[in-house]
Coordinates of C-alpha atoms and ligand atoms in Angstrom, one line a residue:
X154 CA -21.2 -8.4 39.3
X155 CA -18.5 -8.1 36.6
X156 CA -14.9 -8.4 37.5
X157 CA -13.8 -4.9 38.4
X158 CA -10.6 -5.4 36.5
X159 CA -12.5 -5.6 33.1
X160 CA -14.3 -2.4 33.8
X161 CA -11.2 -0.7 35.0
X162 CA -9.1 -1.8 32.1
X163 CA -11.3 0.4 29.8
X164 CA -9.8 3.9 29.8
X165 CA -11.5 7.0 28.9
X166 CA -9.6 10.0 27.4
X167 CA -12.1 12.8 27.2
X168 CA -10.4 15.3 25.0
X169 CA -13.6 17.1 23.9
X170 CA -14.5 18.2 27.4
X171 CA -10.9 18.7 28.5
X172 CA -10.1 21.0 25.5
X173 CA -13.2 23.0 24.9
X174 CA -15.2 25.5 26.9
X175 CA -18.1 24.0 28.9
X176 CA -21.3 25.4 30.3
X177 CA -20.8 26.6 33.9
X178 CA -24.5 25.9 34.7
X179 CA -24.7 22.6 36.4
X180 CA -28.5 22.1 36.7
X181 CA -30.3 20.3 33.9
X182 CA -33.0 22.5 32.6
X183 CA -33.9 23.6 29.0
X184 CA -32.0 26.8 28.1
X185 CA -30.0 28.7 25.6
X186 CA -26.3 27.9 26.2
X187 CA -23.9 30.6 25.1
X188 CA -20.1 30.6 24.9
X189 CA -19.8 26.8 25.5
X190 CA -19.5 23.7 23.3
X191 CA -21.3 21.4 25.8
X192 CA -23.2 21.0 29.0
X193 CA -22.4 18.3 31.5
X194 CA -25.5 16.1 32.1
X195 CA -26.2 12.6 33.5
X196 CA -28.3 10.0 31.8
X197 CA -31.6 9.3 33.6
X198 CA -31.9 5.9 35.4
X199 CA -34.5 3.6 34.0
X200 CA -36.9 1.2 35.6
X201 CA -36.3 -2.1 34.0
X202 CA -33.4 -2.1 31.5
X203 CA -33.2 -5.2 29.3
X204 CA -30.8 -6.1 26.6
X205 CA -32.0 -6.7 23.1
X206 CA -28.8 -6.9 21.0
X207 CA -25.3 -5.7 20.6
X208 CA -23.0 -5.5 17.6
X209 CA -20.1 -7.9 18.0
X210 CA -17.9 -6.2 15.4
X211 CA -18.3 -2.9 17.2
X212 CA -17.6 -4.4 20.6
X213 CA -14.5 -6.0 19.2
X214 CA -13.3 -2.7 17.7
X215 CA -13.7 -1.1 21.1
X216 CA -11.7 -3.9 22.7
X217 CA -14.8 -5.0 24.8
X218 CA -14.8 -8.7 25.6
X219 CA -17.8 -10.9 25.0
X220 CA -17.9 -11.5 28.8
X221 CA -18.3 -7.7 29.3
X222 CA -21.0 -7.4 26.6
X223 CA -23.0 -10.3 28.1
X224 CA -22.8 -8.9 31.6
X225 CA -25.4 -7.1 33.7
X226 CA -22.9 -4.2 34.0
X227 CA -23.0 -3.8 30.2
X228 CA -26.8 -3.4 30.3
X229 CA -26.6 -1.0 33.3
X230 CA -24.0 1.2 31.6
X231 CA -25.6 1.4 28.1
X232 CA -29.1 2.0 29.6
X233 CA -27.8 5.0 31.5
X234 CA -28.1 3.3 34.9
X235 CA -24.4 3.3 35.8
X236 CA -21.3 5.2 34.6
X237 CA -17.9 3.4 34.1
X238 CA -15.0 5.0 35.9
X239 CA -13.6 7.7 33.8
X240 CA -16.8 8.6 32.0
X241 CA -17.7 12.3 32.0
X242 CA -21.1 12.6 30.3
X243 CA -22.2 15.7 28.4
X244 CA -24.5 17.0 25.7
X245 CA -23.2 19.1 22.8
X246 CA -24.5 22.5 21.7
X247 CA -25.2 22.9 18.1
X248 CA -27.6 24.7 15.8
X249 CA -28.8 24.0 12.3
X250 CA -30.7 24.8 9.1
X251 CA -33.9 22.6 9.2
X252 CA -35.6 22.2 5.8
X253 CA -33.7 25.2 4.5
X254 CA -34.4 27.6 7.4
X255 CA -32.1 28.7 10.2
X256 CA -33.4 27.0 13.4
X257 CA -31.2 28.5 16.0
X258 CA -29.9 26.4 18.9
X259 CA -30.7 22.7 18.7
X260 CA -28.1 20.6 20.4
X261 CA -28.1 17.1 21.8
X262 CA -31.6 17.0 23.0
X263 CA -31.6 13.3 23.6
X264 CA -28.0 12.3 23.1
X265 CA -25.5 12.0 25.9
X266 CA -21.9 11.5 25.2
X267 CA -20.4 9.2 27.8
X268 CA -16.7 9.4 27.0
X269 CA -14.0 8.7 24.5
X270 CA -12.0 5.5 24.2
X271 CA -8.7 5.2 22.3
X272 CA -9.0 1.9 20.5
X273 CA -6.1 -0.1 18.9
X274 CA -8.0 -0.7 15.7
X275 CA -10.0 2.4 15.1
X276 CA -8.4 5.2 17.0
X277 CA -10.6 7.6 19.1
X278 CA -14.2 6.6 19.6
X279 CA -16.9 8.4 21.4
X280 CA -19.7 6.5 23.1
X281 CA -23.0 8.2 23.1
X282 CA -26.4 7.1 24.4
X283 CA -29.5 8.2 22.4
X284 CA -32.7 8.3 24.3
X285 CA -31.4 8.5 27.8
X286 CA -33.3 11.6 29.2
X287 CA -33.5 15.3 28.7
X288 CA -30.6 17.7 28.4
X289 CA -30.4 21.5 28.3
X290 CA -30.9 21.2 24.6
X291 CA -34.2 19.2 24.7
X292 CA -36.4 22.2 24.0
X293 CA -40.0 21.0 24.4
X294 CA -39.3 17.3 24.0
X295 CA -38.7 14.5 26.5
X296 CA -35.1 13.3 25.6
X297 CA -36.4 9.8 25.1
X298 CA -36.5 7.4 22.1
X299 CA -39.0 4.6 21.3
X300 CA -38.3 1.1 20.4
X301 CA -39.2 1.3 16.7
X302 CA -36.9 4.1 16.0
X303 CA -34.1 2.6 18.1
X304 CA -34.3 -0.7 16.2
X305 CA -34.2 1.3 12.9
X306 CA -31.1 3.2 14.1
X307 CA -29.3 0.2 15.5
X308 CA -29.8 -2.0 12.4
X309 CA -29.2 0.7 9.8
X310 CA -25.9 1.9 11.4
X311 CA -24.5 -1.6 11.3
X312 CA -26.0 -2.4 7.9
X313 CA -24.4 0.7 6.4
X314 CA -21.0 -0.2 7.9
X315 CA -21.2 -3.6 6.3
X316 CA -22.2 -2.1 3.1
X317 CA -19.0 -0.1 3.2
X318 CA -20.7 3.3 3.7
X319 CA -19.2 5.8 6.1
X320 CA -21.5 5.9 9.1
X321 CA -21.7 6.3 12.9
X322 CA -22.0 2.9 14.5
X323 CA -24.2 1.2 17.0
X324 CA -22.9 -0.8 19.9
X325 CA -26.0 -1.8 21.7
X326 CA -29.8 -1.6 21.9
X327 CA -31.6 -1.9 25.2
X328 CA -35.1 -1.5 26.4
X329 CA -35.6 1.0 29.2
X330 CA -38.6 -0.9 30.7
X331 CA -40.6 2.4 30.5
X332 CA -43.2 3.7 28.2
X333 CA -42.9 6.8 26.0
X334 CA -45.8 8.8 24.6
X335 CA -45.6 9.5 20.8
X336 CA -48.0 10.9 18.2
X337 CA -46.5 9.0 15.3
X338 CA -48.0 11.1 12.5
X339 CA -48.6 14.2 14.5
X340 CA -52.3 13.8 13.9
X341 CA -53.7 13.8 17.4
X342 CA -53.4 10.1 18.1
X343 CA -50.7 9.8 20.8
X344 CA -49.8 6.3 22.0
X345 CA -47.6 4.8 24.7
X346 CA -44.7 2.9 23.2
X347 CA -41.7 1.0 24.7
X348 CA -38.7 3.2 25.3
X349 CA -35.3 2.1 24.2
X350 CA -31.7 3.3 24.1
X351 CA -29.0 2.8 21.4
X352 CA -25.4 3.4 22.2
X353 CA -23.9 5.0 19.1
X354 CA -20.2 5.2 18.4
X355 CA -18.2 7.5 16.1
X356 CA -14.7 9.1 16.3
X357 CA -16.8 12.3 16.8
X358 CA -20.4 13.4 16.5
X359 CA -19.5 17.0 15.5
X360 CA -22.0 18.3 12.9
X361 CA -22.0 21.2 10.5
X362 CA -24.4 22.8 13.0
X363 CA -21.8 22.8 15.7
X364 CA -19.9 25.5 13.8
X365 CA -23.0 27.3 12.6
X366 CA -24.3 28.0 16.1
X367 CA -21.2 30.0 17.1
X368 CA -20.9 31.8 13.8
X369 CA -24.6 32.8 13.9
X370 CA -24.0 34.3 17.4
X371 CA -20.8 36.1 16.3
X372 CA -18.9 34.0 18.9
X373 CA -15.7 33.8 16.9
X374 CA -13.7 32.9 19.8
X375 CA -15.4 29.6 20.5
X376 CA -15.9 29.0 16.7
X377 CA -12.1 29.1 16.3
X378 CA -11.5 26.9 19.4
X379 CA -13.9 24.2 18.0
X380 CA -12.5 24.4 14.5
X381 CA -8.9 24.1 15.9
X382 CA -9.8 21.3 18.1
X383 CA -11.5 19.4 15.3
X384 CA -8.6 19.8 12.9
X385 CA -6.1 18.8 15.6
X386 CA -8.2 15.7 16.6
X387 CA -9.8 14.5 13.5
X388 CA -7.7 16.0 10.7
X389 CA -4.2 16.1 12.2
X390 CA -2.6 15.5 8.8
X391 CA -3.6 19.0 7.6
X392 CA -1.2 20.6 9.9
X393 CA -1.4 23.5 12.4
X394 CA -4.7 25.5 12.1
X395 CA -4.4 28.7 10.2
X396 CA -6.5 30.3 7.4
X397 CA -4.8 28.1 4.7
X398 CA -5.5 25.0 6.7
X399 CA -9.1 25.9 7.4
X400 CA -9.6 26.0 3.6
X401 CA -7.9 22.6 3.3
X402 CA -10.2 21.3 6.0
X403 CA -13.2 22.6 4.2
X404 CA -12.0 20.9 1.0
X405 CA -11.7 17.6 2.9
X406 CA -15.2 17.9 4.4
X407 CA -16.6 18.6 0.9
X408 CA -14.7 15.6 -0.5
X409 CA -15.8 13.2 2.3
X410 CA -19.4 14.4 2.1
X411 CA -19.4 13.9 -1.6
X412 CA -18.1 10.3 -1.2
X413 CA -20.8 9.5 1.3
X414 CA -23.5 10.8 -1.0
X415 CA -22.2 8.6 -3.8
X416 CA -22.4 5.7 -1.6
X417 CA -26.0 6.6 -0.9
X418 CA -26.8 6.9 -4.6
X419 CA -25.1 3.6 -5.2
X420 CA -27.2 1.6 -2.8
X421 CA -30.5 3.6 -2.9
X422 CA -30.3 5.0 0.6
X423 CA -32.5 8.0 1.3
X424 CA -31.5 9.9 4.6
X425 CA -34.8 11.7 4.8
X426 CA -33.8 14.7 7.0
X427 CA -30.6 16.2 5.6
X428 CA -30.8 19.2 7.9
X429 CA -27.3 20.8 8.6
X430 CA -27.5 19.5 12.2
X431 CA -27.7 16.0 10.7
X432 CA -24.5 16.4 8.7
X433 CA -21.2 15.0 10.2
X434 CA -18.0 17.0 9.6
X435 CA -16.4 13.5 9.2
X436 CA -18.6 12.7 6.3
X437 CA -20.4 9.9 8.2
X438 CA -24.0 9.1 7.7
X439 CA -25.6 10.3 11.0
X440 CA -29.0 10.5 12.7
X441 CA -31.1 7.6 11.4
X442 CA -34.6 9.0 11.5
X443 CA -37.3 8.6 8.7
X444 CA -34.7 7.1 6.3
X445 CA -35.5 4.6 3.8
X446 CA -34.2 2.4 0.9
X447 CA -35.4 2.8 -2.6
X448 CA -37.5 0.0 -3.7
X449 CA -38.7 1.0 -7.2
X450 CA -36.2 3.4 -8.6
X451 CA -37.8 6.8 -8.2
X452 CA -35.5 9.7 -7.9
X453 CA -38.5 11.8 -6.5
X454 CA -39.1 9.4 -3.6
X455 CA -38.7 10.3 0.1
X456 CA -39.9 8.1 3.1
X457 CA -40.3 11.2 5.2
X458 CA -44.0 12.2 5.5
X459 CA -42.9 15.5 7.2
X460 CA -41.3 16.4 3.8
X461 CA -44.1 15.1 1.7
X462 CA -45.2 18.4 0.3
X463 CA -41.7 20.1 -0.1
X464 CA -39.9 17.0 -1.2
X465 CA -36.7 18.7 -0.4
X466 CA -34.9 15.5 0.7
X467 CA -35.8 13.0 -2.0
X468 CA -33.4 10.4 -3.3
X469 CA -32.5 12.5 -6.4
X470 CA -32.0 15.7 -4.5
X471 CA -29.4 14.4 -2.1
X472 CA -26.3 15.4 -4.0
X473 CA -27.6 19.0 -4.4
X474 CA -28.7 19.2 -0.8
X475 CA -25.4 18.1 0.5
X476 CA -23.9 21.0 -1.5
X477 CA -26.3 23.4 -0.1
X478 CA -25.4 22.2 3.4
X479 CA -21.7 22.5 2.7
X480 CA -22.3 26.1 1.5
X481 CA -23.9 26.8 5.0
X482 CA -20.8 25.3 6.6
X483 CA -18.6 27.4 4.4
X484 CA -20.5 30.6 5.5
X485 CA -20.1 29.5 9.1
X486 CA -16.4 29.1 9.0
X487 CA -15.8 32.1 6.7
X488 CA -14.9 34.5 9.6
X489 CA -11.9 32.2 10.3
X490 CA -10.7 32.7 6.8
X491 CA -11.9 36.2 5.8
X492 CA -11.7 35.4 2.1
X493 CA -14.6 34.0 0.3
X494 CA -12.9 33.0 -2.9
X495 CA -11.2 29.8 -1.9
X496 CA -14.4 28.6 -0.2
X497 CA -16.3 29.5 -3.3
X498 CA -13.8 27.6 -5.5
X499 CA -14.2 24.6 -3.2
X500 CA -18.0 24.7 -3.5
X501 CA -17.7 25.0 -7.3
X502 CA -15.3 22.0 -7.4
X503 CA -18.0 19.9 -5.7
X504 CA -19.9 19.5 -8.9
X505 CA -16.8 18.1 -10.7
X506 CA -15.9 15.9 -7.8
X507 CA -19.4 14.5 -7.7
X508 CA -19.6 13.9 -11.4
X509 CA -16.3 12.0 -11.4
X510 CA -17.3 10.0 -8.3
X511 CA -20.7 9.3 -9.7
X512 CA -19.3 8.2 -13.1
X513 CA -16.8 5.8 -11.4
X514 CA -19.5 4.4 -9.2
X515 CA -21.9 3.8 -12.1
X516 CA -19.0 2.2 -14.2
X517 CA -18.5 -0.2 -11.2
X518 CA -22.2 -1.0 -11.0
X519 CA -22.1 -1.9 -14.6
X520 CA -19.0 -3.9 -14.3
X521 CA -16.9 -1.7 -16.6
X522 CA -13.1 -1.3 -16.1
X523 CA -13.4 2.5 -16.1
X524 CA -15.9 5.2 -17.1
X525 CA -15.4 6.2 -20.8
X526 CA -17.0 9.6 -21.5
X527 CA -17.4 8.9 -25.2
X528 CA -19.9 6.1 -24.6
X529 CA -20.9 5.9 -20.9
X530 CA -22.7 9.3 -20.4
X531 CA -25.5 8.1 -22.7
X532 CA -25.3 4.5 -21.4
X533 CA -25.9 5.8 -17.9
X534 CA -28.6 8.3 -18.9
X535 CA -30.6 5.8 -20.9
X536 CA -30.4 3.4 -17.9
X537 CA -31.7 6.1 -15.5
X538 CA -34.6 6.6 -17.9
X539 CA -35.2 2.9 -18.2
X540 CA -35.2 2.2 -14.4
X541 CA -37.7 5.0 -13.9
X542 CA -40.1 4.0 -16.8
X543 CA -41.9 1.3 -14.9
X544 CA -41.8 0.2 -11.2
X545 CA -38.3 -1.5 -11.1
X546 CA -36.6 -2.6 -7.9
X547 CA -33.2 -0.8 -8.0
X548 CA -31.4 -3.5 -5.8
X549 CA -32.7 -6.5 -7.7
X550 CA -32.1 -4.9 -11.1
X551 CA -28.5 -4.2 -10.7
X552 CA -27.7 -7.4 -8.8
X553 CA -29.5 -9.4 -11.5
X554 CA -27.7 -7.6 -14.4
X555 CA -24.5 -9.6 -13.6
X556 CA -26.5 -12.8 -14.3
X557 CA -27.4 -11.9 -17.9
X558 CA -25.5 -13.6 -20.6
X559 CA -24.7 -10.2 -22.0
X560 CA -21.7 -11.4 -23.9
X561 CA -23.9 -13.6 -26.0
X562 CA -26.6 -11.1 -26.8
X563 CA -28.1 -12.1 -30.2
X564 CA -27.0 -10.1 -33.3
X565 CA -29.3 -7.1 -34.0
X566 CA -31.1 -7.7 -30.7
X567 CA -33.3 -4.6 -30.7
X568 CA -34.6 -5.4 -34.2
X569 CA -34.9 -9.2 -33.7
X570 CA -38.0 -10.8 -32.4
X571 CA -36.0 -12.6 -29.6
X572 CA -38.3 -12.7 -26.6
X573 CA -36.9 -10.2 -24.0
X574 CA -38.6 -11.9 -21.1
X575 CA -36.6 -15.0 -21.9
X576 CA -33.2 -13.4 -22.6
X577 CA -33.6 -11.1 -19.7
X578 CA -35.2 -13.6 -17.3
X579 CA -33.0 -12.7 -14.2
X580 CA -34.2 -9.1 -14.5
X581 CA -37.9 -10.2 -14.3
X582 CA -37.8 -10.4 -10.5
X583 CA -37.1 -6.7 -10.4
X584 CA -40.5 -5.6 -11.7
X585 CA -43.3 -4.8 -9.2
X586 CA -46.0 -4.8 -11.9
X587 CA -45.1 -7.1 -14.7
X588 CA -48.2 -5.9 -16.6
X589 CA -46.3 -2.7 -17.1
X590 CA -43.8 -4.4 -19.3
X591 CA -45.4 -3.1 -22.6
X592 CA -44.1 -2.6 -26.1
X593 CA -42.4 0.8 -25.5
X594 CA -40.7 -0.6 -22.4
X595 CA -39.6 -3.8 -24.1
X596 CA -38.0 -1.7 -27.0
X597 CA -36.2 0.5 -24.6
X598 CA -34.9 -2.4 -22.6
X599 CA -33.8 -4.2 -25.7
X600 CA -32.0 -1.2 -27.1
X601 CA -30.4 -0.4 -23.8
X602 CA -29.1 -4.0 -23.5
X603 CA -27.7 -3.8 -27.0
X604 CA -25.9 -0.6 -26.1
X605 CA -24.5 -2.3 -22.9
X606 CA -23.4 -5.3 -24.8
X607 CA -21.5 -3.2 -27.3
X608 CA -19.8 -1.4 -24.5
X609 CA -19.0 -4.7 -22.7
X610 CA -17.5 -6.0 -26.0
X611 CA -14.9 -3.1 -26.0
X612 CA -14.1 -3.4 -22.3
X613 CA -11.0 -5.2 -21.3
X614 CA -12.4 -7.0 -18.1
X615 CA -13.0 -10.7 -18.3
X616 CA -16.5 -12.0 -17.6
X617 CA -15.3 -13.2 -14.3
X618 CA -13.7 -10.0 -13.2
X619 CA -16.8 -8.0 -14.4
X620 CA -19.2 -10.2 -12.4
X621 CA -16.9 -9.9 -9.4
X622 CA -16.8 -6.2 -9.6
X623 CA -20.6 -5.9 -10.0
X624 CA -21.2 -8.2 -7.1
X625 CA -18.9 -6.1 -4.9
X626 CA -20.7 -2.9 -5.9
X627 CA -24.3 -4.0 -6.1
X628 CA -25.5 -5.5 -2.8
X629 CA -27.8 -8.5 -2.8
X630 CA -29.2 -7.4 0.6
X631 CA -30.2 -3.9 1.7
X632 CA -32.1 -3.1 4.9
X633 CA -35.5 -3.2 3.1
X634 CA -38.0 -0.9 4.8
X635 CA -40.7 -3.6 5.2
X636 CA -38.1 -6.1 6.7
X637 CA -37.2 -3.6 9.5
X638 CA -40.9 -3.0 10.1
X639 CA -41.6 -6.7 10.4
X640 CA -38.7 -6.9 13.0
X641 CA -40.2 -4.0 14.8
X642 CA -43.7 -5.5 15.0
X643 CA -42.3 -8.7 16.4
X644 CA -40.1 -6.8 18.9
X645 CA -43.1 -4.9 20.1
X646 CA -44.7 -8.3 20.9
X647 CA -41.5 -9.2 22.9
X648 CA -39.8 -11.3 20.1
X649 CA -36.4 -10.0 19.2
X650 CA -35.4 -12.8 17.0
X651 CA -35.9 -11.0 13.7
X652 CA -33.6 -8.1 14.8
X653 CA -30.8 -10.7 15.3
X654 CA -31.6 -12.4 12.0
X655 CA -31.6 -9.1 10.0
X656 CA -28.3 -8.1 11.6
X657 CA -26.8 -11.5 10.6
X658 CA -27.9 -11.1 7.0
X659 CA -26.7 -7.5 6.8
X660 CA -23.3 -8.6 7.9
X661 CA -22.6 -10.0 4.4
X662 CA -24.7 -7.8 2.0
X663 CA -22.7 -8.7 -1.1
X664 CA -22.8 -12.5 -0.5
X665 CA -25.4 -14.8 -1.9
X666 CA -26.2 -16.5 1.5
X667 CA -28.2 -19.6 0.5
X668 CA -31.3 -19.9 2.6
X669 CA -31.6 -16.2 3.2
X670 CA -33.1 -15.3 -0.2
X671 CA -36.3 -14.2 1.3
X672 CA -34.5 -11.2 2.7
X673 CA -33.5 -10.2 -0.8
X674 CA -37.1 -10.2 -2.2
X675 CA -38.8 -7.1 -3.4
X676 CA -41.3 -5.4 -1.2
X677 CA -44.6 -7.4 -1.0
X678 CA -47.6 -5.5 -2.0
X679 CA -49.1 -5.2 1.5
X680 CA -46.1 -2.9 2.4
X681 CA -46.6 -0.5 -0.6
X682 CA -48.2 2.3 1.5
X683 CA -48.0 0.9 5.0
X684 CA -46.8 3.3 7.7
X685 CA -43.3 2.3 8.9
X686 CA -42.5 0.8 5.5
X687 CA -42.9 3.6 2.9
X688 CA -44.2 6.4 5.2
X689 CA -42.2 7.6 8.2
X690 CA -42.2 10.8 10.2
X691 CA -39.7 12.6 12.3
X692 CA -41.6 11.4 15.4
X693 CA -39.3 8.9 17.1
Ligands
AMP79 P1 -33.5 15.4 14.4 O1 -33.5 16.3 13.1 O2 -34.6 14.5 14.5 O3 -32.2 14.7 14.4 O4 -33.6 16.3 15.6 C1 -33.5 17.7 15.6 C2 -33.3 18.2 17.0 O5 -34.4 17.8 17.9 C3 -32.0 17.8 17.7 O6 -31.5 18.8 18.5 C4 -32.5 16.6 18.6 O7 -31.7 16.4 19.7 C5 -33.8 17.1 19.0 N1 -34.8 16.0 19.4 C6 -35.4 15.1 18.6 N2 -36.1 14.3 19.3 C7 -36.0 14.7 20.6 C8 -36.6 14.2 21.8 N3 -37.5 13.1 21.9 N4 -36.2 14.8 23.0 C9 -35.3 15.9 22.9 N5 -34.8 16.3 21.8 C10 -35.1 15.8 20.7
MG80 MG1 -30.5 15.2 14.5

């Protein structure tokens, strides 16, 4: 048993439950919960909890010692089998627009918030178990999570963090020792799978849908309480809540959301289910379900088979969908402001914000000191066309671009008969089907490189600074879909080594990491249409 002192030194300061109205019903059964932001509920005990992995960085941020993280107590607590003194577990009530339609009450159907810790390094942090049993918000589902989706959530949360993308975090991943039934593609083939629990961490898990639910019910009292609480807790610099401050708050959510999306577009991340219940008001990437990473650059790609026909949440649609979701949040908080025009202005401003942010991000990807509208609009547009012309791995292409000797591009390159495959050798790794490199493609690539070289020539950055900037912006390693799938297949056989190995590589995504190059390779052909690699569903 772990020293009691270690456990008791961790203090919980549960402001959410202390400050907001809770559900008076104490029994745990599925229901509509009105007039309350949360329902108290306990995690279900599990038969045979077993540790798989924890994130050292996250533990450190929380002030958890290695001794605690390696202890049995840690596994018991983060599998839902024991509560630490001061924990006051609850599930939140929220609603949401799913695939464009209002879905009514959703809520934490399989997430249980354990309590909030004030950390020295990162302020307030909520600990939340995902997959530890039903809550009043579980509707017709079981409140559980399976190993494959929990591995995906654990690894991606930490990978995103190391990539510098705002995200909820993951502290731990444990097996429950129990089996969970899932019909992976909703096609009448249910299977038993190992159950697992991730402990997620974020300053707050409040979503757009937390506000939408009260607004949709006309419960302006709780809507205001929740907005005021959120502003005071997570946006204290905005001042005392009042209509003017609600507008400022909305502006900040738009800005943070916009920044998050630009990071997704920079790294090729596709969320897969951008419903308003999966949008954090802190602008954090939240709810890792059927997400994926672009392999060949295809703006029309989504990994989510549930969205295969609508294609609402494709890579290229993400900026627009974020705006649509922000408009829903704007509608939800309108009753607090009673004036649509500042909200509308903020929504209109999003396009400008996004364009500026996108241009800056693209300039960094290309190693330019700053975006120049005179030349760079067409440089970027032509690059987008080029990338989509033939199957080109986005990550490898950008990373390799820094290795081209672009400063010594031969004179009149596009008209010369210089062999493109020789000059652009570093790029050749990026092509999935080299036979697609035909004459029109070669010509397009040559003329784009010429355009890029001209632009570089007029840019003040030195070769060194340019490469450095590019290598800080273009990751060498992303959490490739097939790699996670391989880690899952091994884990399902009881071998967790690849989860550890992937986390290790993803700790330094912008470094070269000699010996780890296999993790930077493009998707092998066997993974092209394999379930789990390029095809995922919401079943998790
Ligand atoms: P998602 O869009 O997958 O994040 O989930 C939509 C809603 O379904 C949320 O309210 C979740 O809490 C709920 N949900 C998803 N899976 C389960 C499950 N296995 N048990 C209970 N609720 C679930
Ligand atoms: Mg969700």
